[in-house]
CSV table of C-alpha atoms and ligand atoms in Angstrom, one decimal:
chain,number,residue,atom,x,y,z
A,247,MET,CA,-68.7,4.8,-47.3
A,248,ILE,CA,-68.5,1.0,-47.6
A,249,ILE,CA,-69.8,-0.8,-50.7
A,250,GLU,CA,-70.3,-4.5,-49.9
A,251,ASN,CA,-71.3,-7.7,-51.6
A,252,ALA,CA,-70.6,-6.3,-55.1
A,253,HIS,CA,-68.9,-8.1,-58.0
A,254,VAL,CA,-65.9,-5.8,-58.0
A,255,VAL,CA,-64.0,-5.3,-61.4
A,256,THR,CA,-60.8,-3.7,-60.4
A,257,VAL,CA,-59.6,-3.7,-64.0
A,258,THR,CA,-55.9,-3.8,-63.1
A,259,GLY,CA,-56.2,-6.8,-60.8
A,260,ALA,CA,-58.4,-9.8,-60.2
A,261,GLU,CA,-62.2,-9.6,-60.1
A,262,ILE,CA,-63.7,-10.1,-56.7
A,263,ALA,CA,-67.1,-11.8,-56.4
A,264,GLY,CA,-68.9,-10.6,-53.2
A,265,GLY,CA,-66.2,-8.0,-52.5
A,266,HIS,CA,-66.0,-4.7,-50.6
A,267,VAL,CA,-64.6,-1.3,-51.3
A,268,VAL,CA,-64.0,1.3,-48.6
A,269,VAL,CA,-64.0,5.0,-49.5
A,270,GLU,CA,-62.7,7.7,-47.1
A,271,ASP,CA,-62.9,11.3,-48.3
A,272,ASP,CA,-61.8,11.3,-51.9
A,273,ARG,CA,-59.8,8.1,-51.9
A,274,ILE,CA,-60.3,4.3,-52.0
A,275,THR,CA,-58.8,3.0,-48.7
A,276,ALA,CA,-59.6,-0.7,-48.8
A,277,VAL,CA,-60.5,-3.3,-51.5
A,278,GLY,CA,-61.1,-7.0,-50.7
A,279,ALA,CA,-63.2,-10.1,-50.5
A,280,GLY,CA,-66.1,-10.6,-48.1
A,281,PRO,CA,-67.4,-7.9,-45.8
A,282,ALA,CA,-65.4,-4.8,-44.9
A,283,PRO,CA,-63.2,-5.3,-41.7
A,284,SER,CA,-64.8,-2.4,-39.8
A,285,ARG,CA,-68.1,-0.5,-40.4
A,286,GLU,CA,-67.9,2.1,-37.7
A,287,GLY,CA,-68.7,5.6,-38.9
A,288,HIS,CA,-69.3,4.6,-42.5
A,289,ARG,CA,-72.4,4.6,-44.6
A,290,VAL,CA,-72.8,1.0,-45.8
A,291,VAL,CA,-74.2,0.3,-49.2
A,292,ASP,CA,-75.4,-3.3,-49.7
A,293,ALA,CA,-74.5,-4.0,-53.3
A,294,ARG,CA,-75.8,-7.5,-53.6
A,295,GLY,CA,-76.6,-8.3,-57.2
A,296,GLY,CA,-74.5,-5.3,-58.3
A,297,LEU,CA,-71.4,-4.8,-60.4
A,298,LEU,CA,-68.8,-2.2,-59.2
A,299,THR,CA,-66.5,-0.8,-61.8
A,300,PRO,CA,-64.2,2.2,-62.0
A,301,GLY,CA,-65.9,5.3,-63.3
A,302,PHE,CA,-65.6,5.6,-67.0
A,303,VAL,CA,-63.4,8.2,-68.7
A,304,ASN,CA,-64.7,10.1,-71.7
A,305,THR,CA,-61.8,11.2,-73.9
A,306,HIS,CA,-63.6,13.2,-76.6
A,307,ASN,CA,-66.7,15.4,-76.7
A,308,HIS,CA,-68.2,18.7,-77.8
A,309,LEU,CA,-70.5,19.3,-74.9
A,310,TYR,CA,-72.3,22.3,-76.4
A,311,GLN,CA,-73.6,20.1,-79.2
A,312,TRP,CA,-76.1,18.7,-76.8
A,313,VAL,CA,-78.4,21.6,-77.8
A,314,THR,CA,-77.9,21.0,-81.5
A,315,ARG,CA,-78.9,17.3,-81.7
A,316,GLY,CA,-80.8,15.6,-84.5
A,317,LEU,CA,-79.7,17.9,-87.4
A,318,ALA,CA,-78.3,16.5,-90.7
A,319,ALA,CA,-79.2,13.1,-89.5
A,320,ASP,CA,-78.3,11.3,-92.8
A,321,HIS,CA,-75.2,13.2,-94.0
A,322,THR,CA,-71.5,12.8,-94.4
A,323,LEU,CA,-69.1,14.5,-92.0
A,324,PHE,CA,-68.3,17.4,-94.3
A,325,GLU,CA,-72.0,18.0,-95.2
A,326,TRP,CA,-73.0,17.7,-91.5
A,327,LEU,CA,-70.3,20.2,-90.6
A,328,THR,CA,-71.4,22.7,-93.2
A,329,THR,CA,-75.0,22.4,-92.0
A,330,LEU,CA,-74.1,22.9,-88.3
A,331,TYR,CA,-71.4,25.6,-88.4
A,332,PRO,CA,-74.1,28.4,-88.9
A,333,VAL,CA,-76.1,27.0,-85.9
A,334,TRP,CA,-73.0,26.7,-83.7
A,335,ALA,CA,-72.0,30.3,-84.7
A,336,GLY,CA,-75.0,31.4,-82.5
A,337,ILE,CA,-73.8,29.8,-79.2
A,338,ASP,CA,-73.2,31.9,-76.2
A,339,GLU,CA,-72.4,31.4,-72.5
A,340,HIS,CA,-76.0,30.4,-71.6
A,341,ALA,CA,-76.3,28.0,-74.6
A,342,VAL,CA,-72.9,26.3,-73.7
A,343,HIS,CA,-73.7,26.1,-70.0
A,344,THR,CA,-77.1,24.6,-70.7
A,345,GLY,CA,-75.9,22.1,-73.3
A,346,ALA,CA,-72.9,21.1,-71.3
A,347,THR,CA,-75.0,20.5,-68.2
A,348,GLY,CA,-77.3,18.3,-70.2
A,349,ALA,CA,-74.5,16.3,-71.8
A,350,LEU,CA,-72.5,15.9,-68.5
A,351,ALA,CA,-75.6,14.8,-66.7
A,352,GLN,CA,-76.3,12.1,-69.3
A,353,LEU,CA,-72.6,11.1,-69.1
A,354,ALA,CA,-72.9,10.7,-65.3
A,355,LEU,CA,-76.0,8.5,-65.8
A,356,THR,CA,-74.1,6.3,-68.1
A,357,GLY,CA,-71.1,5.7,-65.7
A,358,CYS,CA,-68.8,8.5,-66.6
A,359,THR,CA,-66.8,10.2,-63.8
A,360,THR,CA,-64.2,12.0,-65.8
A,361,SER,CA,-64.9,13.8,-69.0
A,362,SER,CA,-62.8,15.7,-71.5
A,363,ASP,CA,-64.3,18.3,-73.8
A,364,HIS,CA,-63.0,19.8,-77.0
A,365,HIS,CA,-64.5,23.3,-77.4
A,366,TYR,CA,-63.4,25.2,-80.6
A,367,VAL,CA,-66.3,27.6,-81.4
A,368,PHE,CA,-65.8,31.0,-79.8
A,369,PRO,CA,-68.3,33.5,-81.3
A,370,ARG,CA,-67.2,37.1,-80.9
A,371,GLU,CA,-70.5,38.1,-79.1
A,372,GLY,CA,-70.7,34.8,-77.2
A,373,GLY,CA,-69.1,35.8,-73.9
A,374,ASP,CA,-66.8,33.4,-72.0
A,375,VAL,CA,-68.1,30.1,-73.3
A,376,PHE,CA,-65.1,28.2,-71.9
A,377,ALA,CA,-65.8,29.4,-68.4
A,378,ALA,CA,-69.5,28.4,-69.0
A,379,GLU,CA,-68.7,24.7,-69.6
A,380,ILE,CA,-66.3,24.6,-66.6
A,381,ARG,CA,-69.1,25.9,-64.5
A,382,ALA,CA,-71.4,23.2,-65.9
A,383,ALA,CA,-68.9,20.4,-64.9
A,384,ALA,CA,-68.6,21.9,-61.4
A,385,ASP,CA,-72.5,21.9,-61.2
A,386,VAL,CA,-72.9,18.3,-62.2
A,387,GLY,CA,-69.8,17.3,-60.2
A,388,LEU,CA,-67.6,15.5,-62.8
A,389,ARG,CA,-63.9,15.5,-63.0
A,390,PHE,CA,-63.2,17.7,-66.1
A,391,HIS,CA,-60.5,18.0,-68.7
A,392,PRO,CA,-61.7,20.8,-71.0
A,393,CYS,CA,-59.6,21.5,-74.1
A,394,ARG,CA,-59.2,25.1,-75.3
A,395,GLY,CA,-59.9,24.4,-79.0
A,396,SER,CA,-59.5,26.8,-81.9
A,397,MET,CA,-60.0,27.3,-85.7
A,398,ASP,CA,-58.0,29.8,-87.8
A,399,LEU,CA,-58.4,28.5,-91.3
A,400,GLY,CA,-61.6,29.9,-92.8
A,401,GLN,CA,-63.1,29.4,-96.2
A,402,LYS,CA,-61.3,32.4,-97.7
A,403,ASP,CA,-58.0,30.6,-97.0
A,404,GLY,CA,-59.1,27.2,-98.2
A,405,GLY,CA,-60.5,25.8,-94.9
A,406,LEU,CA,-63.9,24.3,-94.3
A,407,PRO,CA,-65.4,26.6,-91.6
A,408,PRO,CA,-67.1,29.9,-92.5
A,409,ASP,CA,-64.8,32.9,-91.9
A,410,HIS,CA,-67.0,34.4,-89.1
A,411,VAL,CA,-66.4,31.4,-86.8
A,412,VAL,CA,-62.6,31.4,-87.0
A,413,GLU,CA,-60.3,33.4,-84.8
A,414,ASP,CA,-57.1,35.2,-85.2
A,415,ARG,CA,-54.0,33.1,-84.4
A,416,ASP,CA,-52.5,35.6,-81.9
A,417,ALA,CA,-55.8,35.9,-80.1
A,418,ILE,CA,-56.0,32.1,-79.9
A,419,MET,CA,-52.6,31.8,-78.4
A,420,ALA,CA,-53.3,34.5,-75.8
A,421,ALA,CA,-56.6,32.9,-74.9
A,422,SER,CA,-55.0,29.5,-74.6
A,423,GLU,CA,-52.3,30.7,-72.2
A,424,ALA,CA,-54.9,32.6,-70.2
A,425,ALA,CA,-57.1,29.5,-70.0
A,426,ILE,CA,-54.1,27.6,-68.5
A,427,ASP,CA,-53.3,30.4,-66.1
A,428,ARG,CA,-56.9,30.6,-64.9
A,429,TRP,CA,-58.1,27.0,-64.8
A,430,HIS,CA,-55.4,24.4,-65.1
A,431,ASP,CA,-54.8,22.5,-61.8
A,432,PRO,CA,-51.9,20.0,-61.9
A,433,SER,CA,-52.1,19.1,-58.3
A,434,PRO,CA,-52.9,15.5,-57.1
A,435,GLY,CA,-56.6,14.6,-57.2
A,436,SER,CA,-57.2,17.5,-59.6
A,437,MET,CA,-60.9,18.0,-60.7
A,438,LEU,CA,-59.9,20.4,-63.6
A,439,GLN,CA,-57.1,20.1,-66.1
A,440,VAL,CA,-56.8,22.1,-69.3
A,441,ALA,CA,-55.5,20.9,-72.7
A,442,LEU,CA,-54.9,22.8,-76.0
A,443,ALA,CA,-56.8,21.6,-79.0
A,444,PRO,CA,-56.7,23.2,-82.5
A,445,CYS,CA,-59.7,21.6,-84.2
A,446,SER,CA,-58.6,19.6,-87.3
A,447,PRO,CA,-56.3,19.8,-90.3
A,448,PHE,CA,-59.0,21.3,-92.5
A,449,SER,CA,-59.9,24.1,-90.0
A,450,VAL,CA,-56.5,25.2,-88.6
A,451,THR,CA,-53.2,26.4,-90.0
A,452,GLY,CA,-49.9,24.5,-89.5
A,453,GLU,CA,-48.6,27.6,-87.7
A,454,LEU,CA,-51.3,27.3,-85.1
A,455,MET,CA,-50.7,23.6,-84.6
A,456,ARG,CA,-46.9,24.2,-84.1
A,457,GLU,CA,-47.4,27.2,-81.7
A,458,SER,CA,-50.0,25.3,-79.7
A,459,ALA,CA,-47.6,22.4,-79.3
A,460,GLN,CA,-44.8,24.7,-78.1
A,461,LEU,CA,-47.1,26.5,-75.6
A,462,ALA,CA,-48.5,23.2,-74.3
A,463,ARG,CA,-45.0,21.8,-73.7
A,464,ARG,CA,-43.8,24.9,-72.1
A,465,ARG,CA,-46.7,24.9,-69.7
A,466,GLY,CA,-47.0,21.1,-69.1
A,467,VAL,CA,-50.5,20.6,-70.5
A,468,ARG,CA,-51.7,18.0,-73.1
A,469,LEU,CA,-52.6,18.4,-76.8
A,470,HIS,CA,-55.7,17.1,-78.5
A,471,THR,CA,-57.1,17.3,-82.1
A,472,HIS,CA,-59.2,15.5,-84.6
A,473,LEU,CA,-57.2,13.2,-86.9
A,474,ALA,CA,-57.8,10.6,-89.6
A,475,GLU,CA,-61.6,10.7,-89.2
A,476,THR,CA,-62.5,10.5,-92.9
A,477,THR,CA,-61.1,9.7,-96.3
A,478,ASP,CA,-62.0,13.3,-97.3
A,479,GLU,CA,-59.5,14.5,-94.7
A,480,ASP,CA,-56.9,12.1,-96.0
A,481,GLU,CA,-57.3,13.5,-99.6
A,482,PHE,CA,-57.3,17.1,-98.2
A,483,CYS,CA,-53.9,16.5,-96.5
A,484,ARG,CA,-52.3,14.7,-99.5
A,485,GLU,CA,-53.4,17.5,-101.8
A,486,ARG,CA,-52.5,20.4,-99.6
A,487,PHE,CA,-49.4,19.1,-97.7
A,488,GLY,CA,-48.3,16.1,-99.8
A,489,SER,CA,-48.4,13.8,-96.8
A,490,SER,CA,-50.8,11.7,-94.8
A,491,PRO,CA,-52.7,13.4,-91.9
A,492,LEU,CA,-50.3,11.7,-89.4
A,493,GLU,CA,-47.1,12.7,-91.2
A,494,TYR,CA,-48.4,16.2,-91.5
A,495,VAL,CA,-49.2,16.7,-87.8
A,496,GLU,CA,-46.0,14.8,-86.7
A,497,SER,CA,-44.0,17.4,-88.7
A,498,LEU,CA,-45.6,20.0,-86.5
A,499,GLY,CA,-44.7,18.3,-83.2
A,500,TRP,CA,-47.9,16.4,-82.7
A,501,THR,CA,-47.0,12.9,-81.6
A,502,GLY,CA,-46.0,11.7,-78.1
A,503,ALA,CA,-47.4,10.6,-74.8
A,504,ASP,CA,-48.9,14.1,-74.2
A,505,VAL,CA,-50.9,14.1,-77.4
A,506,TRP,CA,-54.2,12.4,-78.2
A,507,PHE,CA,-56.2,12.2,-81.4
A,508,ALA,CA,-60.0,11.9,-81.7
A,509,HIS,CA,-61.1,9.1,-84.0
A,510,GLY,CA,-57.9,7.9,-85.6
A,511,ILE,CA,-59.7,5.7,-88.1
A,512,HIS,CA,-57.8,5.9,-91.4
A,513,PHE,CA,-54.3,4.9,-90.3
A,514,ASP,CA,-52.3,2.6,-92.4
A,515,ASP,CA,-49.9,0.0,-90.9
A,516,ALA,CA,-47.0,2.5,-90.8
A,517,ALA,CA,-49.1,5.1,-89.0
A,518,VAL,CA,-50.4,2.6,-86.5
A,519,LYS,CA,-46.8,1.6,-85.7
A,520,ARG,CA,-45.7,5.2,-85.4
A,521,ILE,CA,-48.5,6.1,-83.0
A,522,GLY,CA,-47.6,3.1,-80.9
A,523,ALA,CA,-43.9,3.8,-80.9
A,524,THR,CA,-44.6,7.4,-79.7
A,525,ARG,CA,-47.2,6.3,-77.1
A,526,THR,CA,-49.6,8.8,-78.7
A,527,GLY,CA,-53.3,8.5,-77.6
A,528,VAL,CA,-56.4,7.8,-79.6
A,529,ALA,CA,-60.0,8.6,-78.5
A,530,HIS,CA,-62.1,5.9,-80.2
A,531,CYS,CA,-65.7,7.1,-80.8
A,532,PRO,CA,-67.5,4.1,-82.3
A,533,SER,CA,-71.1,5.5,-82.3
A,534,SER,CA,-70.2,8.8,-83.9
A,535,ASN,CA,-68.0,7.1,-86.5
A,536,ALA,CA,-70.8,4.8,-87.4
A,537,ARG,CA,-73.5,7.5,-87.5
A,538,LEU,CA,-71.3,9.5,-89.9
A,539,GLY,CA,-70.3,6.4,-91.8
A,540,ALA,CA,-66.7,7.3,-91.3
A,541,GLY,CA,-65.4,3.8,-90.6
A,542,ILE,CA,-64.1,2.1,-87.5
A,543,ALA,CA,-60.7,2.6,-85.8
A,544,ARG,CA,-58.2,-0.3,-85.6
A,545,THR,CA,-58.5,-0.5,-81.8
A,546,ARG,CA,-56.8,-3.9,-81.4
A,547,ASP,CA,-53.9,-3.0,-83.8
A,548,LEU,CA,-53.4,0.4,-82.0
A,549,ARG,CA,-53.4,-1.2,-78.6
A,550,GLU,CA,-51.0,-3.9,-79.7
A,551,ALA,CA,-48.7,-1.3,-81.2
A,552,GLY,CA,-48.5,0.4,-77.8
A,553,ALA,CA,-50.8,3.4,-78.3
A,554,ARG,CA,-52.9,4.7,-75.5
A,555,VAL,CA,-56.5,4.1,-76.5
A,556,GLY,CA,-59.7,5.3,-74.7
A,557,LEU,CA,-63.3,5.8,-75.6
A,558,GLY,CA,-65.2,8.9,-76.4
A,559,VAL,CA,-68.9,9.7,-77.1
A,560,ASP,CA,-68.0,12.7,-79.3
A,561,GLY,CA,-70.4,15.6,-79.6
A,562,ALA,CA,-74.1,14.8,-79.3
A,563,ALA,CA,-74.8,16.3,-82.7
A,564,SER,CA,-73.2,13.1,-84.2
A,565,ASN,CA,-74.2,10.8,-81.3
A,566,GLU,CA,-77.6,11.8,-79.9
A,567,ALA,CA,-77.4,9.2,-77.2
A,568,GLY,CA,-74.4,10.7,-75.5
A,569,SER,CA,-74.0,7.5,-73.5
A,570,LEU,CA,-70.5,6.3,-72.5
A,571,LEU,CA,-71.8,2.8,-71.6
A,572,GLU,CA,-73.1,2.6,-75.1
A,573,GLU,CA,-69.6,3.3,-76.5
A,574,VAL,CA,-68.3,0.3,-74.5
A,575,ARG,CA,-70.9,-1.9,-76.2
A,576,HIS,CA,-70.4,-0.5,-79.6
A,577,ALA,CA,-66.6,-0.8,-79.3
A,578,VAL,CA,-67.0,-4.5,-79.0
A,579,LEU,CA,-69.7,-4.9,-81.6
A,580,PHE,CA,-68.2,-2.8,-84.3
A,581,ALA,CA,-64.6,-4.2,-83.7
A,582,ARG,CA,-66.0,-7.7,-84.2
A,583,ALA,CA,-68.2,-6.7,-87.1
A,584,VAL,CA,-65.1,-5.6,-89.1
A,585,GLY,CA,-62.3,-7.6,-87.4
A,586,GLY,CA,-63.9,-11.0,-86.5
A,587,PRO,CA,-64.9,-12.6,-83.2
A,588,THR,CA,-61.6,-12.1,-81.4
A,589,ALA,CA,-61.1,-8.5,-82.3
A,590,LEU,CA,-62.1,-7.1,-78.8
A,591,THR,CA,-63.2,-8.9,-75.6
A,592,VAL,CA,-65.9,-7.4,-73.2
A,593,ARG,CA,-63.2,-7.0,-70.6
A,594,ASP,CA,-60.9,-5.2,-73.0
A,595,ALA,CA,-63.7,-2.9,-73.9
A,596,LEU,CA,-64.2,-2.1,-70.2
A,597,GLU,CA,-60.5,-1.5,-69.9
A,598,LEU,CA,-60.7,1.0,-72.8
A,599,ALA,CA,-63.4,2.9,-71.0
A,600,THR,CA,-61.5,3.0,-67.7
A,601,MET,CA,-57.7,2.6,-67.6
A,602,GLY,CA,-57.5,3.3,-71.3
A,603,GLY,CA,-59.1,6.6,-70.9
A,604,ALA,CA,-57.1,7.4,-67.8
A,605,ARG,CA,-53.9,6.8,-69.8
A,606,VAL,CA,-55.1,9.0,-72.7
A,607,LEU,CA,-55.6,11.9,-70.2
A,608,GLY,CA,-52.4,11.2,-68.3
A,609,ARG,CA,-54.3,10.3,-65.1
A,610,GLU,CA,-53.5,6.6,-64.9
A,611,GLN,CA,-51.8,6.9,-61.5
A,612,GLU,CA,-55.0,8.4,-60.0
A,613,ILE,CA,-58.1,7.0,-61.7
A,614,GLY,CA,-59.2,4.2,-64.1
A,615,SER,CA,-59.0,1.2,-61.7
A,616,ILE,CA,-60.2,0.2,-58.2
A,617,GLU,CA,-57.0,0.2,-56.1
A,618,VAL,CA,-56.1,1.4,-52.7
A,619,GLY,CA,-54.9,5.0,-52.9
A,620,LYS,CA,-56.7,5.8,-56.1
A,621,LEU,CA,-59.4,8.5,-56.2
A,622,ALA,CA,-62.9,7.2,-55.4
A,623,ASP,CA,-64.4,7.4,-58.9
A,624,LEU,CA,-66.8,4.4,-58.9
A,625,ALA,CA,-69.9,3.2,-60.7
A,626,LEU,CA,-72.2,0.6,-59.1
A,627,TRP,CA,-74.5,-1.0,-61.7
A,628,ALA,CA,-77.7,-2.9,-60.6
A,629,LEU,CA,-77.7,-6.3,-62.4
A,630,ASP,CA,-80.5,-7.9,-60.3
A,631,GLY,CA,-83.4,-7.0,-62.6
A,632,LEU,CA,-85.1,-8.7,-65.6
A,633,GLY,CA,-82.5,-7.5,-68.1
A,634,HIS,CA,-79.5,-9.0,-66.4
A,635,ALA,CA,-80.2,-11.2,-63.3
A,636,ASP,CA,-79.6,-14.5,-65.1
A,637,VAL,CA,-76.7,-13.4,-67.3
A,638,ALA,CA,-73.9,-15.8,-66.4
A,639,ASP,CA,-71.0,-13.2,-66.6
A,640,PRO,CA,-71.7,-9.8,-64.9
A,641,VAL,CA,-69.2,-8.0,-67.2
A,642,ALA,CA,-71.0,-9.5,-70.3
A,643,ALA,CA,-74.3,-8.4,-68.7
A,644,LEU,CA,-73.0,-4.8,-68.4
A,645,VAL,CA,-71.3,-4.6,-71.8
A,646,LEU,CA,-73.6,-6.7,-74.0
A,647,GLY,CA,-76.9,-6.4,-72.2
A,648,SER,CA,-79.3,-3.4,-72.2
A,649,PRO,CA,-78.1,-0.4,-70.1
A,650,PRO,CA,-78.7,-1.4,-66.4
A,651,PRO,CA,-79.8,1.1,-63.8
A,652,LEU,CA,-76.9,3.0,-62.2
A,653,GLU,CA,-77.4,2.5,-58.5
A,654,LEU,CA,-74.5,4.8,-57.4
A,655,LEU,CA,-71.9,7.0,-59.1
A,656,LEU,CA,-69.1,8.5,-56.9
A,657,VAL,CA,-66.8,11.2,-58.2
A,658,ASN,CA,-64.0,12.0,-55.8
A,659,GLY,CA,-66.0,10.1,-53.2
A,660,ARG,CA,-69.1,12.3,-53.7
A,661,PRO,CA,-72.4,10.8,-54.9
A,662,VAL,CA,-73.4,12.3,-58.3
A,663,VAL,CA,-76.0,9.6,-59.2
A,664,GLU,CA,-78.1,7.6,-56.7
A,665,HIS,CA,-80.8,5.1,-57.7
A,666,ASP,CA,-80.4,6.1,-61.4
A,667,ARG,CA,-81.0,9.8,-60.8
A,668,VAL,CA,-78.6,12.7,-60.9
A,669,THR,CA,-78.5,14.2,-57.4
A,670,THR,CA,-76.6,17.4,-58.3
A,671,VAL,CA,-78.8,19.0,-60.9
A,672,ASP,CA,-82.5,18.9,-61.8
A,673,THR,CA,-82.4,17.0,-65.1
A,674,ASP,CA,-86.1,17.8,-65.9
A,675,ALA,CA,-85.4,21.5,-65.6
A,676,VAL,CA,-82.2,21.1,-67.7
A,677,ALA,CA,-84.1,19.2,-70.4
A,678,GLN,CA,-86.7,22.1,-70.6
A,679,GLU,CA,-84.0,24.7,-70.9
A,680,CYS,CA,-82.2,22.6,-73.6
A,681,VAL,CA,-85.5,22.8,-75.7
A,682,ARG,CA,-85.6,26.5,-75.4
A,683,VAL,CA,-81.9,27.0,-76.3
A,684,HIS,CA,-82.2,24.6,-79.2
A,685,ARG,CA,-85.1,26.6,-80.7
A,686,THR,CA,-83.3,29.9,-80.2
A,687,LEU,CA,-80.2,28.7,-82.0
A,688,LEU,CA,-82.2,27.4,-85.0
A,689,GLU,CA,-84.1,30.8,-85.1
A,690,LYS,CA,-80.8,32.7,-85.0
A,691,ALA,CA,-79.3,30.6,-87.9
A,692,SER,CA,-82.4,30.9,-90.2
B,33,ZN,ZN1,-65.2,15.5,-82.4
């Protein structure tokens, strides 16, 4: 395929007005100004008036939450969690496959080509819910980094989740290793990589965090958890462990280039420095953080300190839009609202969504920028309509304007979206099934 006449934002190099990108199989084989040198045997896409960016990388989500949206709309994180745990306790393979398909299709429509997921609810009667979300990613056609999550600290032991949604630690460790054995593909161009992800300090034990880190390092997979999302969590850690959330998890082996934290809002200067020095990653989720009134992460400080920072939509129960493009916009707006006009540029925000996310997932050699030899994960945005045609700067049009139509989304060189419609799954049918599953879950919980 040849994409011509686009404004090409390579992210790592110069922007090219009226440039071309050539895709052969799963790779980018040429990038340059003007028309492509040879057109023979290629499908040619005339992208006049369009903006070509690398596909976006979503570094934090809970895909199953797509079927539990709109509940506890005006509550704090802890209140929201205690409302939703009983609903989530009813999920099974079908609910997870349906919700994940809906969430991933929406991500595709908003420019996402690689998504992570953090799945930590494994009901005893639910079947293989981890396999169900992996099947959904294959159906939609996105590159996928599912995290085998876990909770082992129930209410009877001083944790937040109800006892019936937590698992036994030995069972978790066995299931984690089995997930790596069965699914993790470390080969070049991989479409599927597994990480391990105990849920959060208030829902897991220190032993589970430590054992998960040991297993992940032994097997060469990454580590993910929620950290420093709320002041409640900060108080919980200081009361229970006598340390800040970061000091606590670092004592269990949880910093380094192979670790990334969701949210990372309530870090003081010392913590920001430590995260930077250890090259730890942070998934910044501005919309979810704002919806739950949790605060806004110090993205600029974290980046300047050397941290890997990407964007995440978080679960749709705390971000009903589930749009990765919206996170790019909100990253800019919220950073400036609290940090002043120079806190984050529109191009820095686009970098967070692309190379930033690629670094968080350890895929920066393969995705996140438009370069010869990288995987063909590309988003072509139509900027020639009423909403954008006369906006002077195409990157500002994408980031600050209303969401433009997505003309084309390639994942691994394969079209997943064309003319603003998902080509791989029937989104109308998915929406209808989401309604049915949502109703069933609420009935089960009542
Ligand atoms: Zn989350």
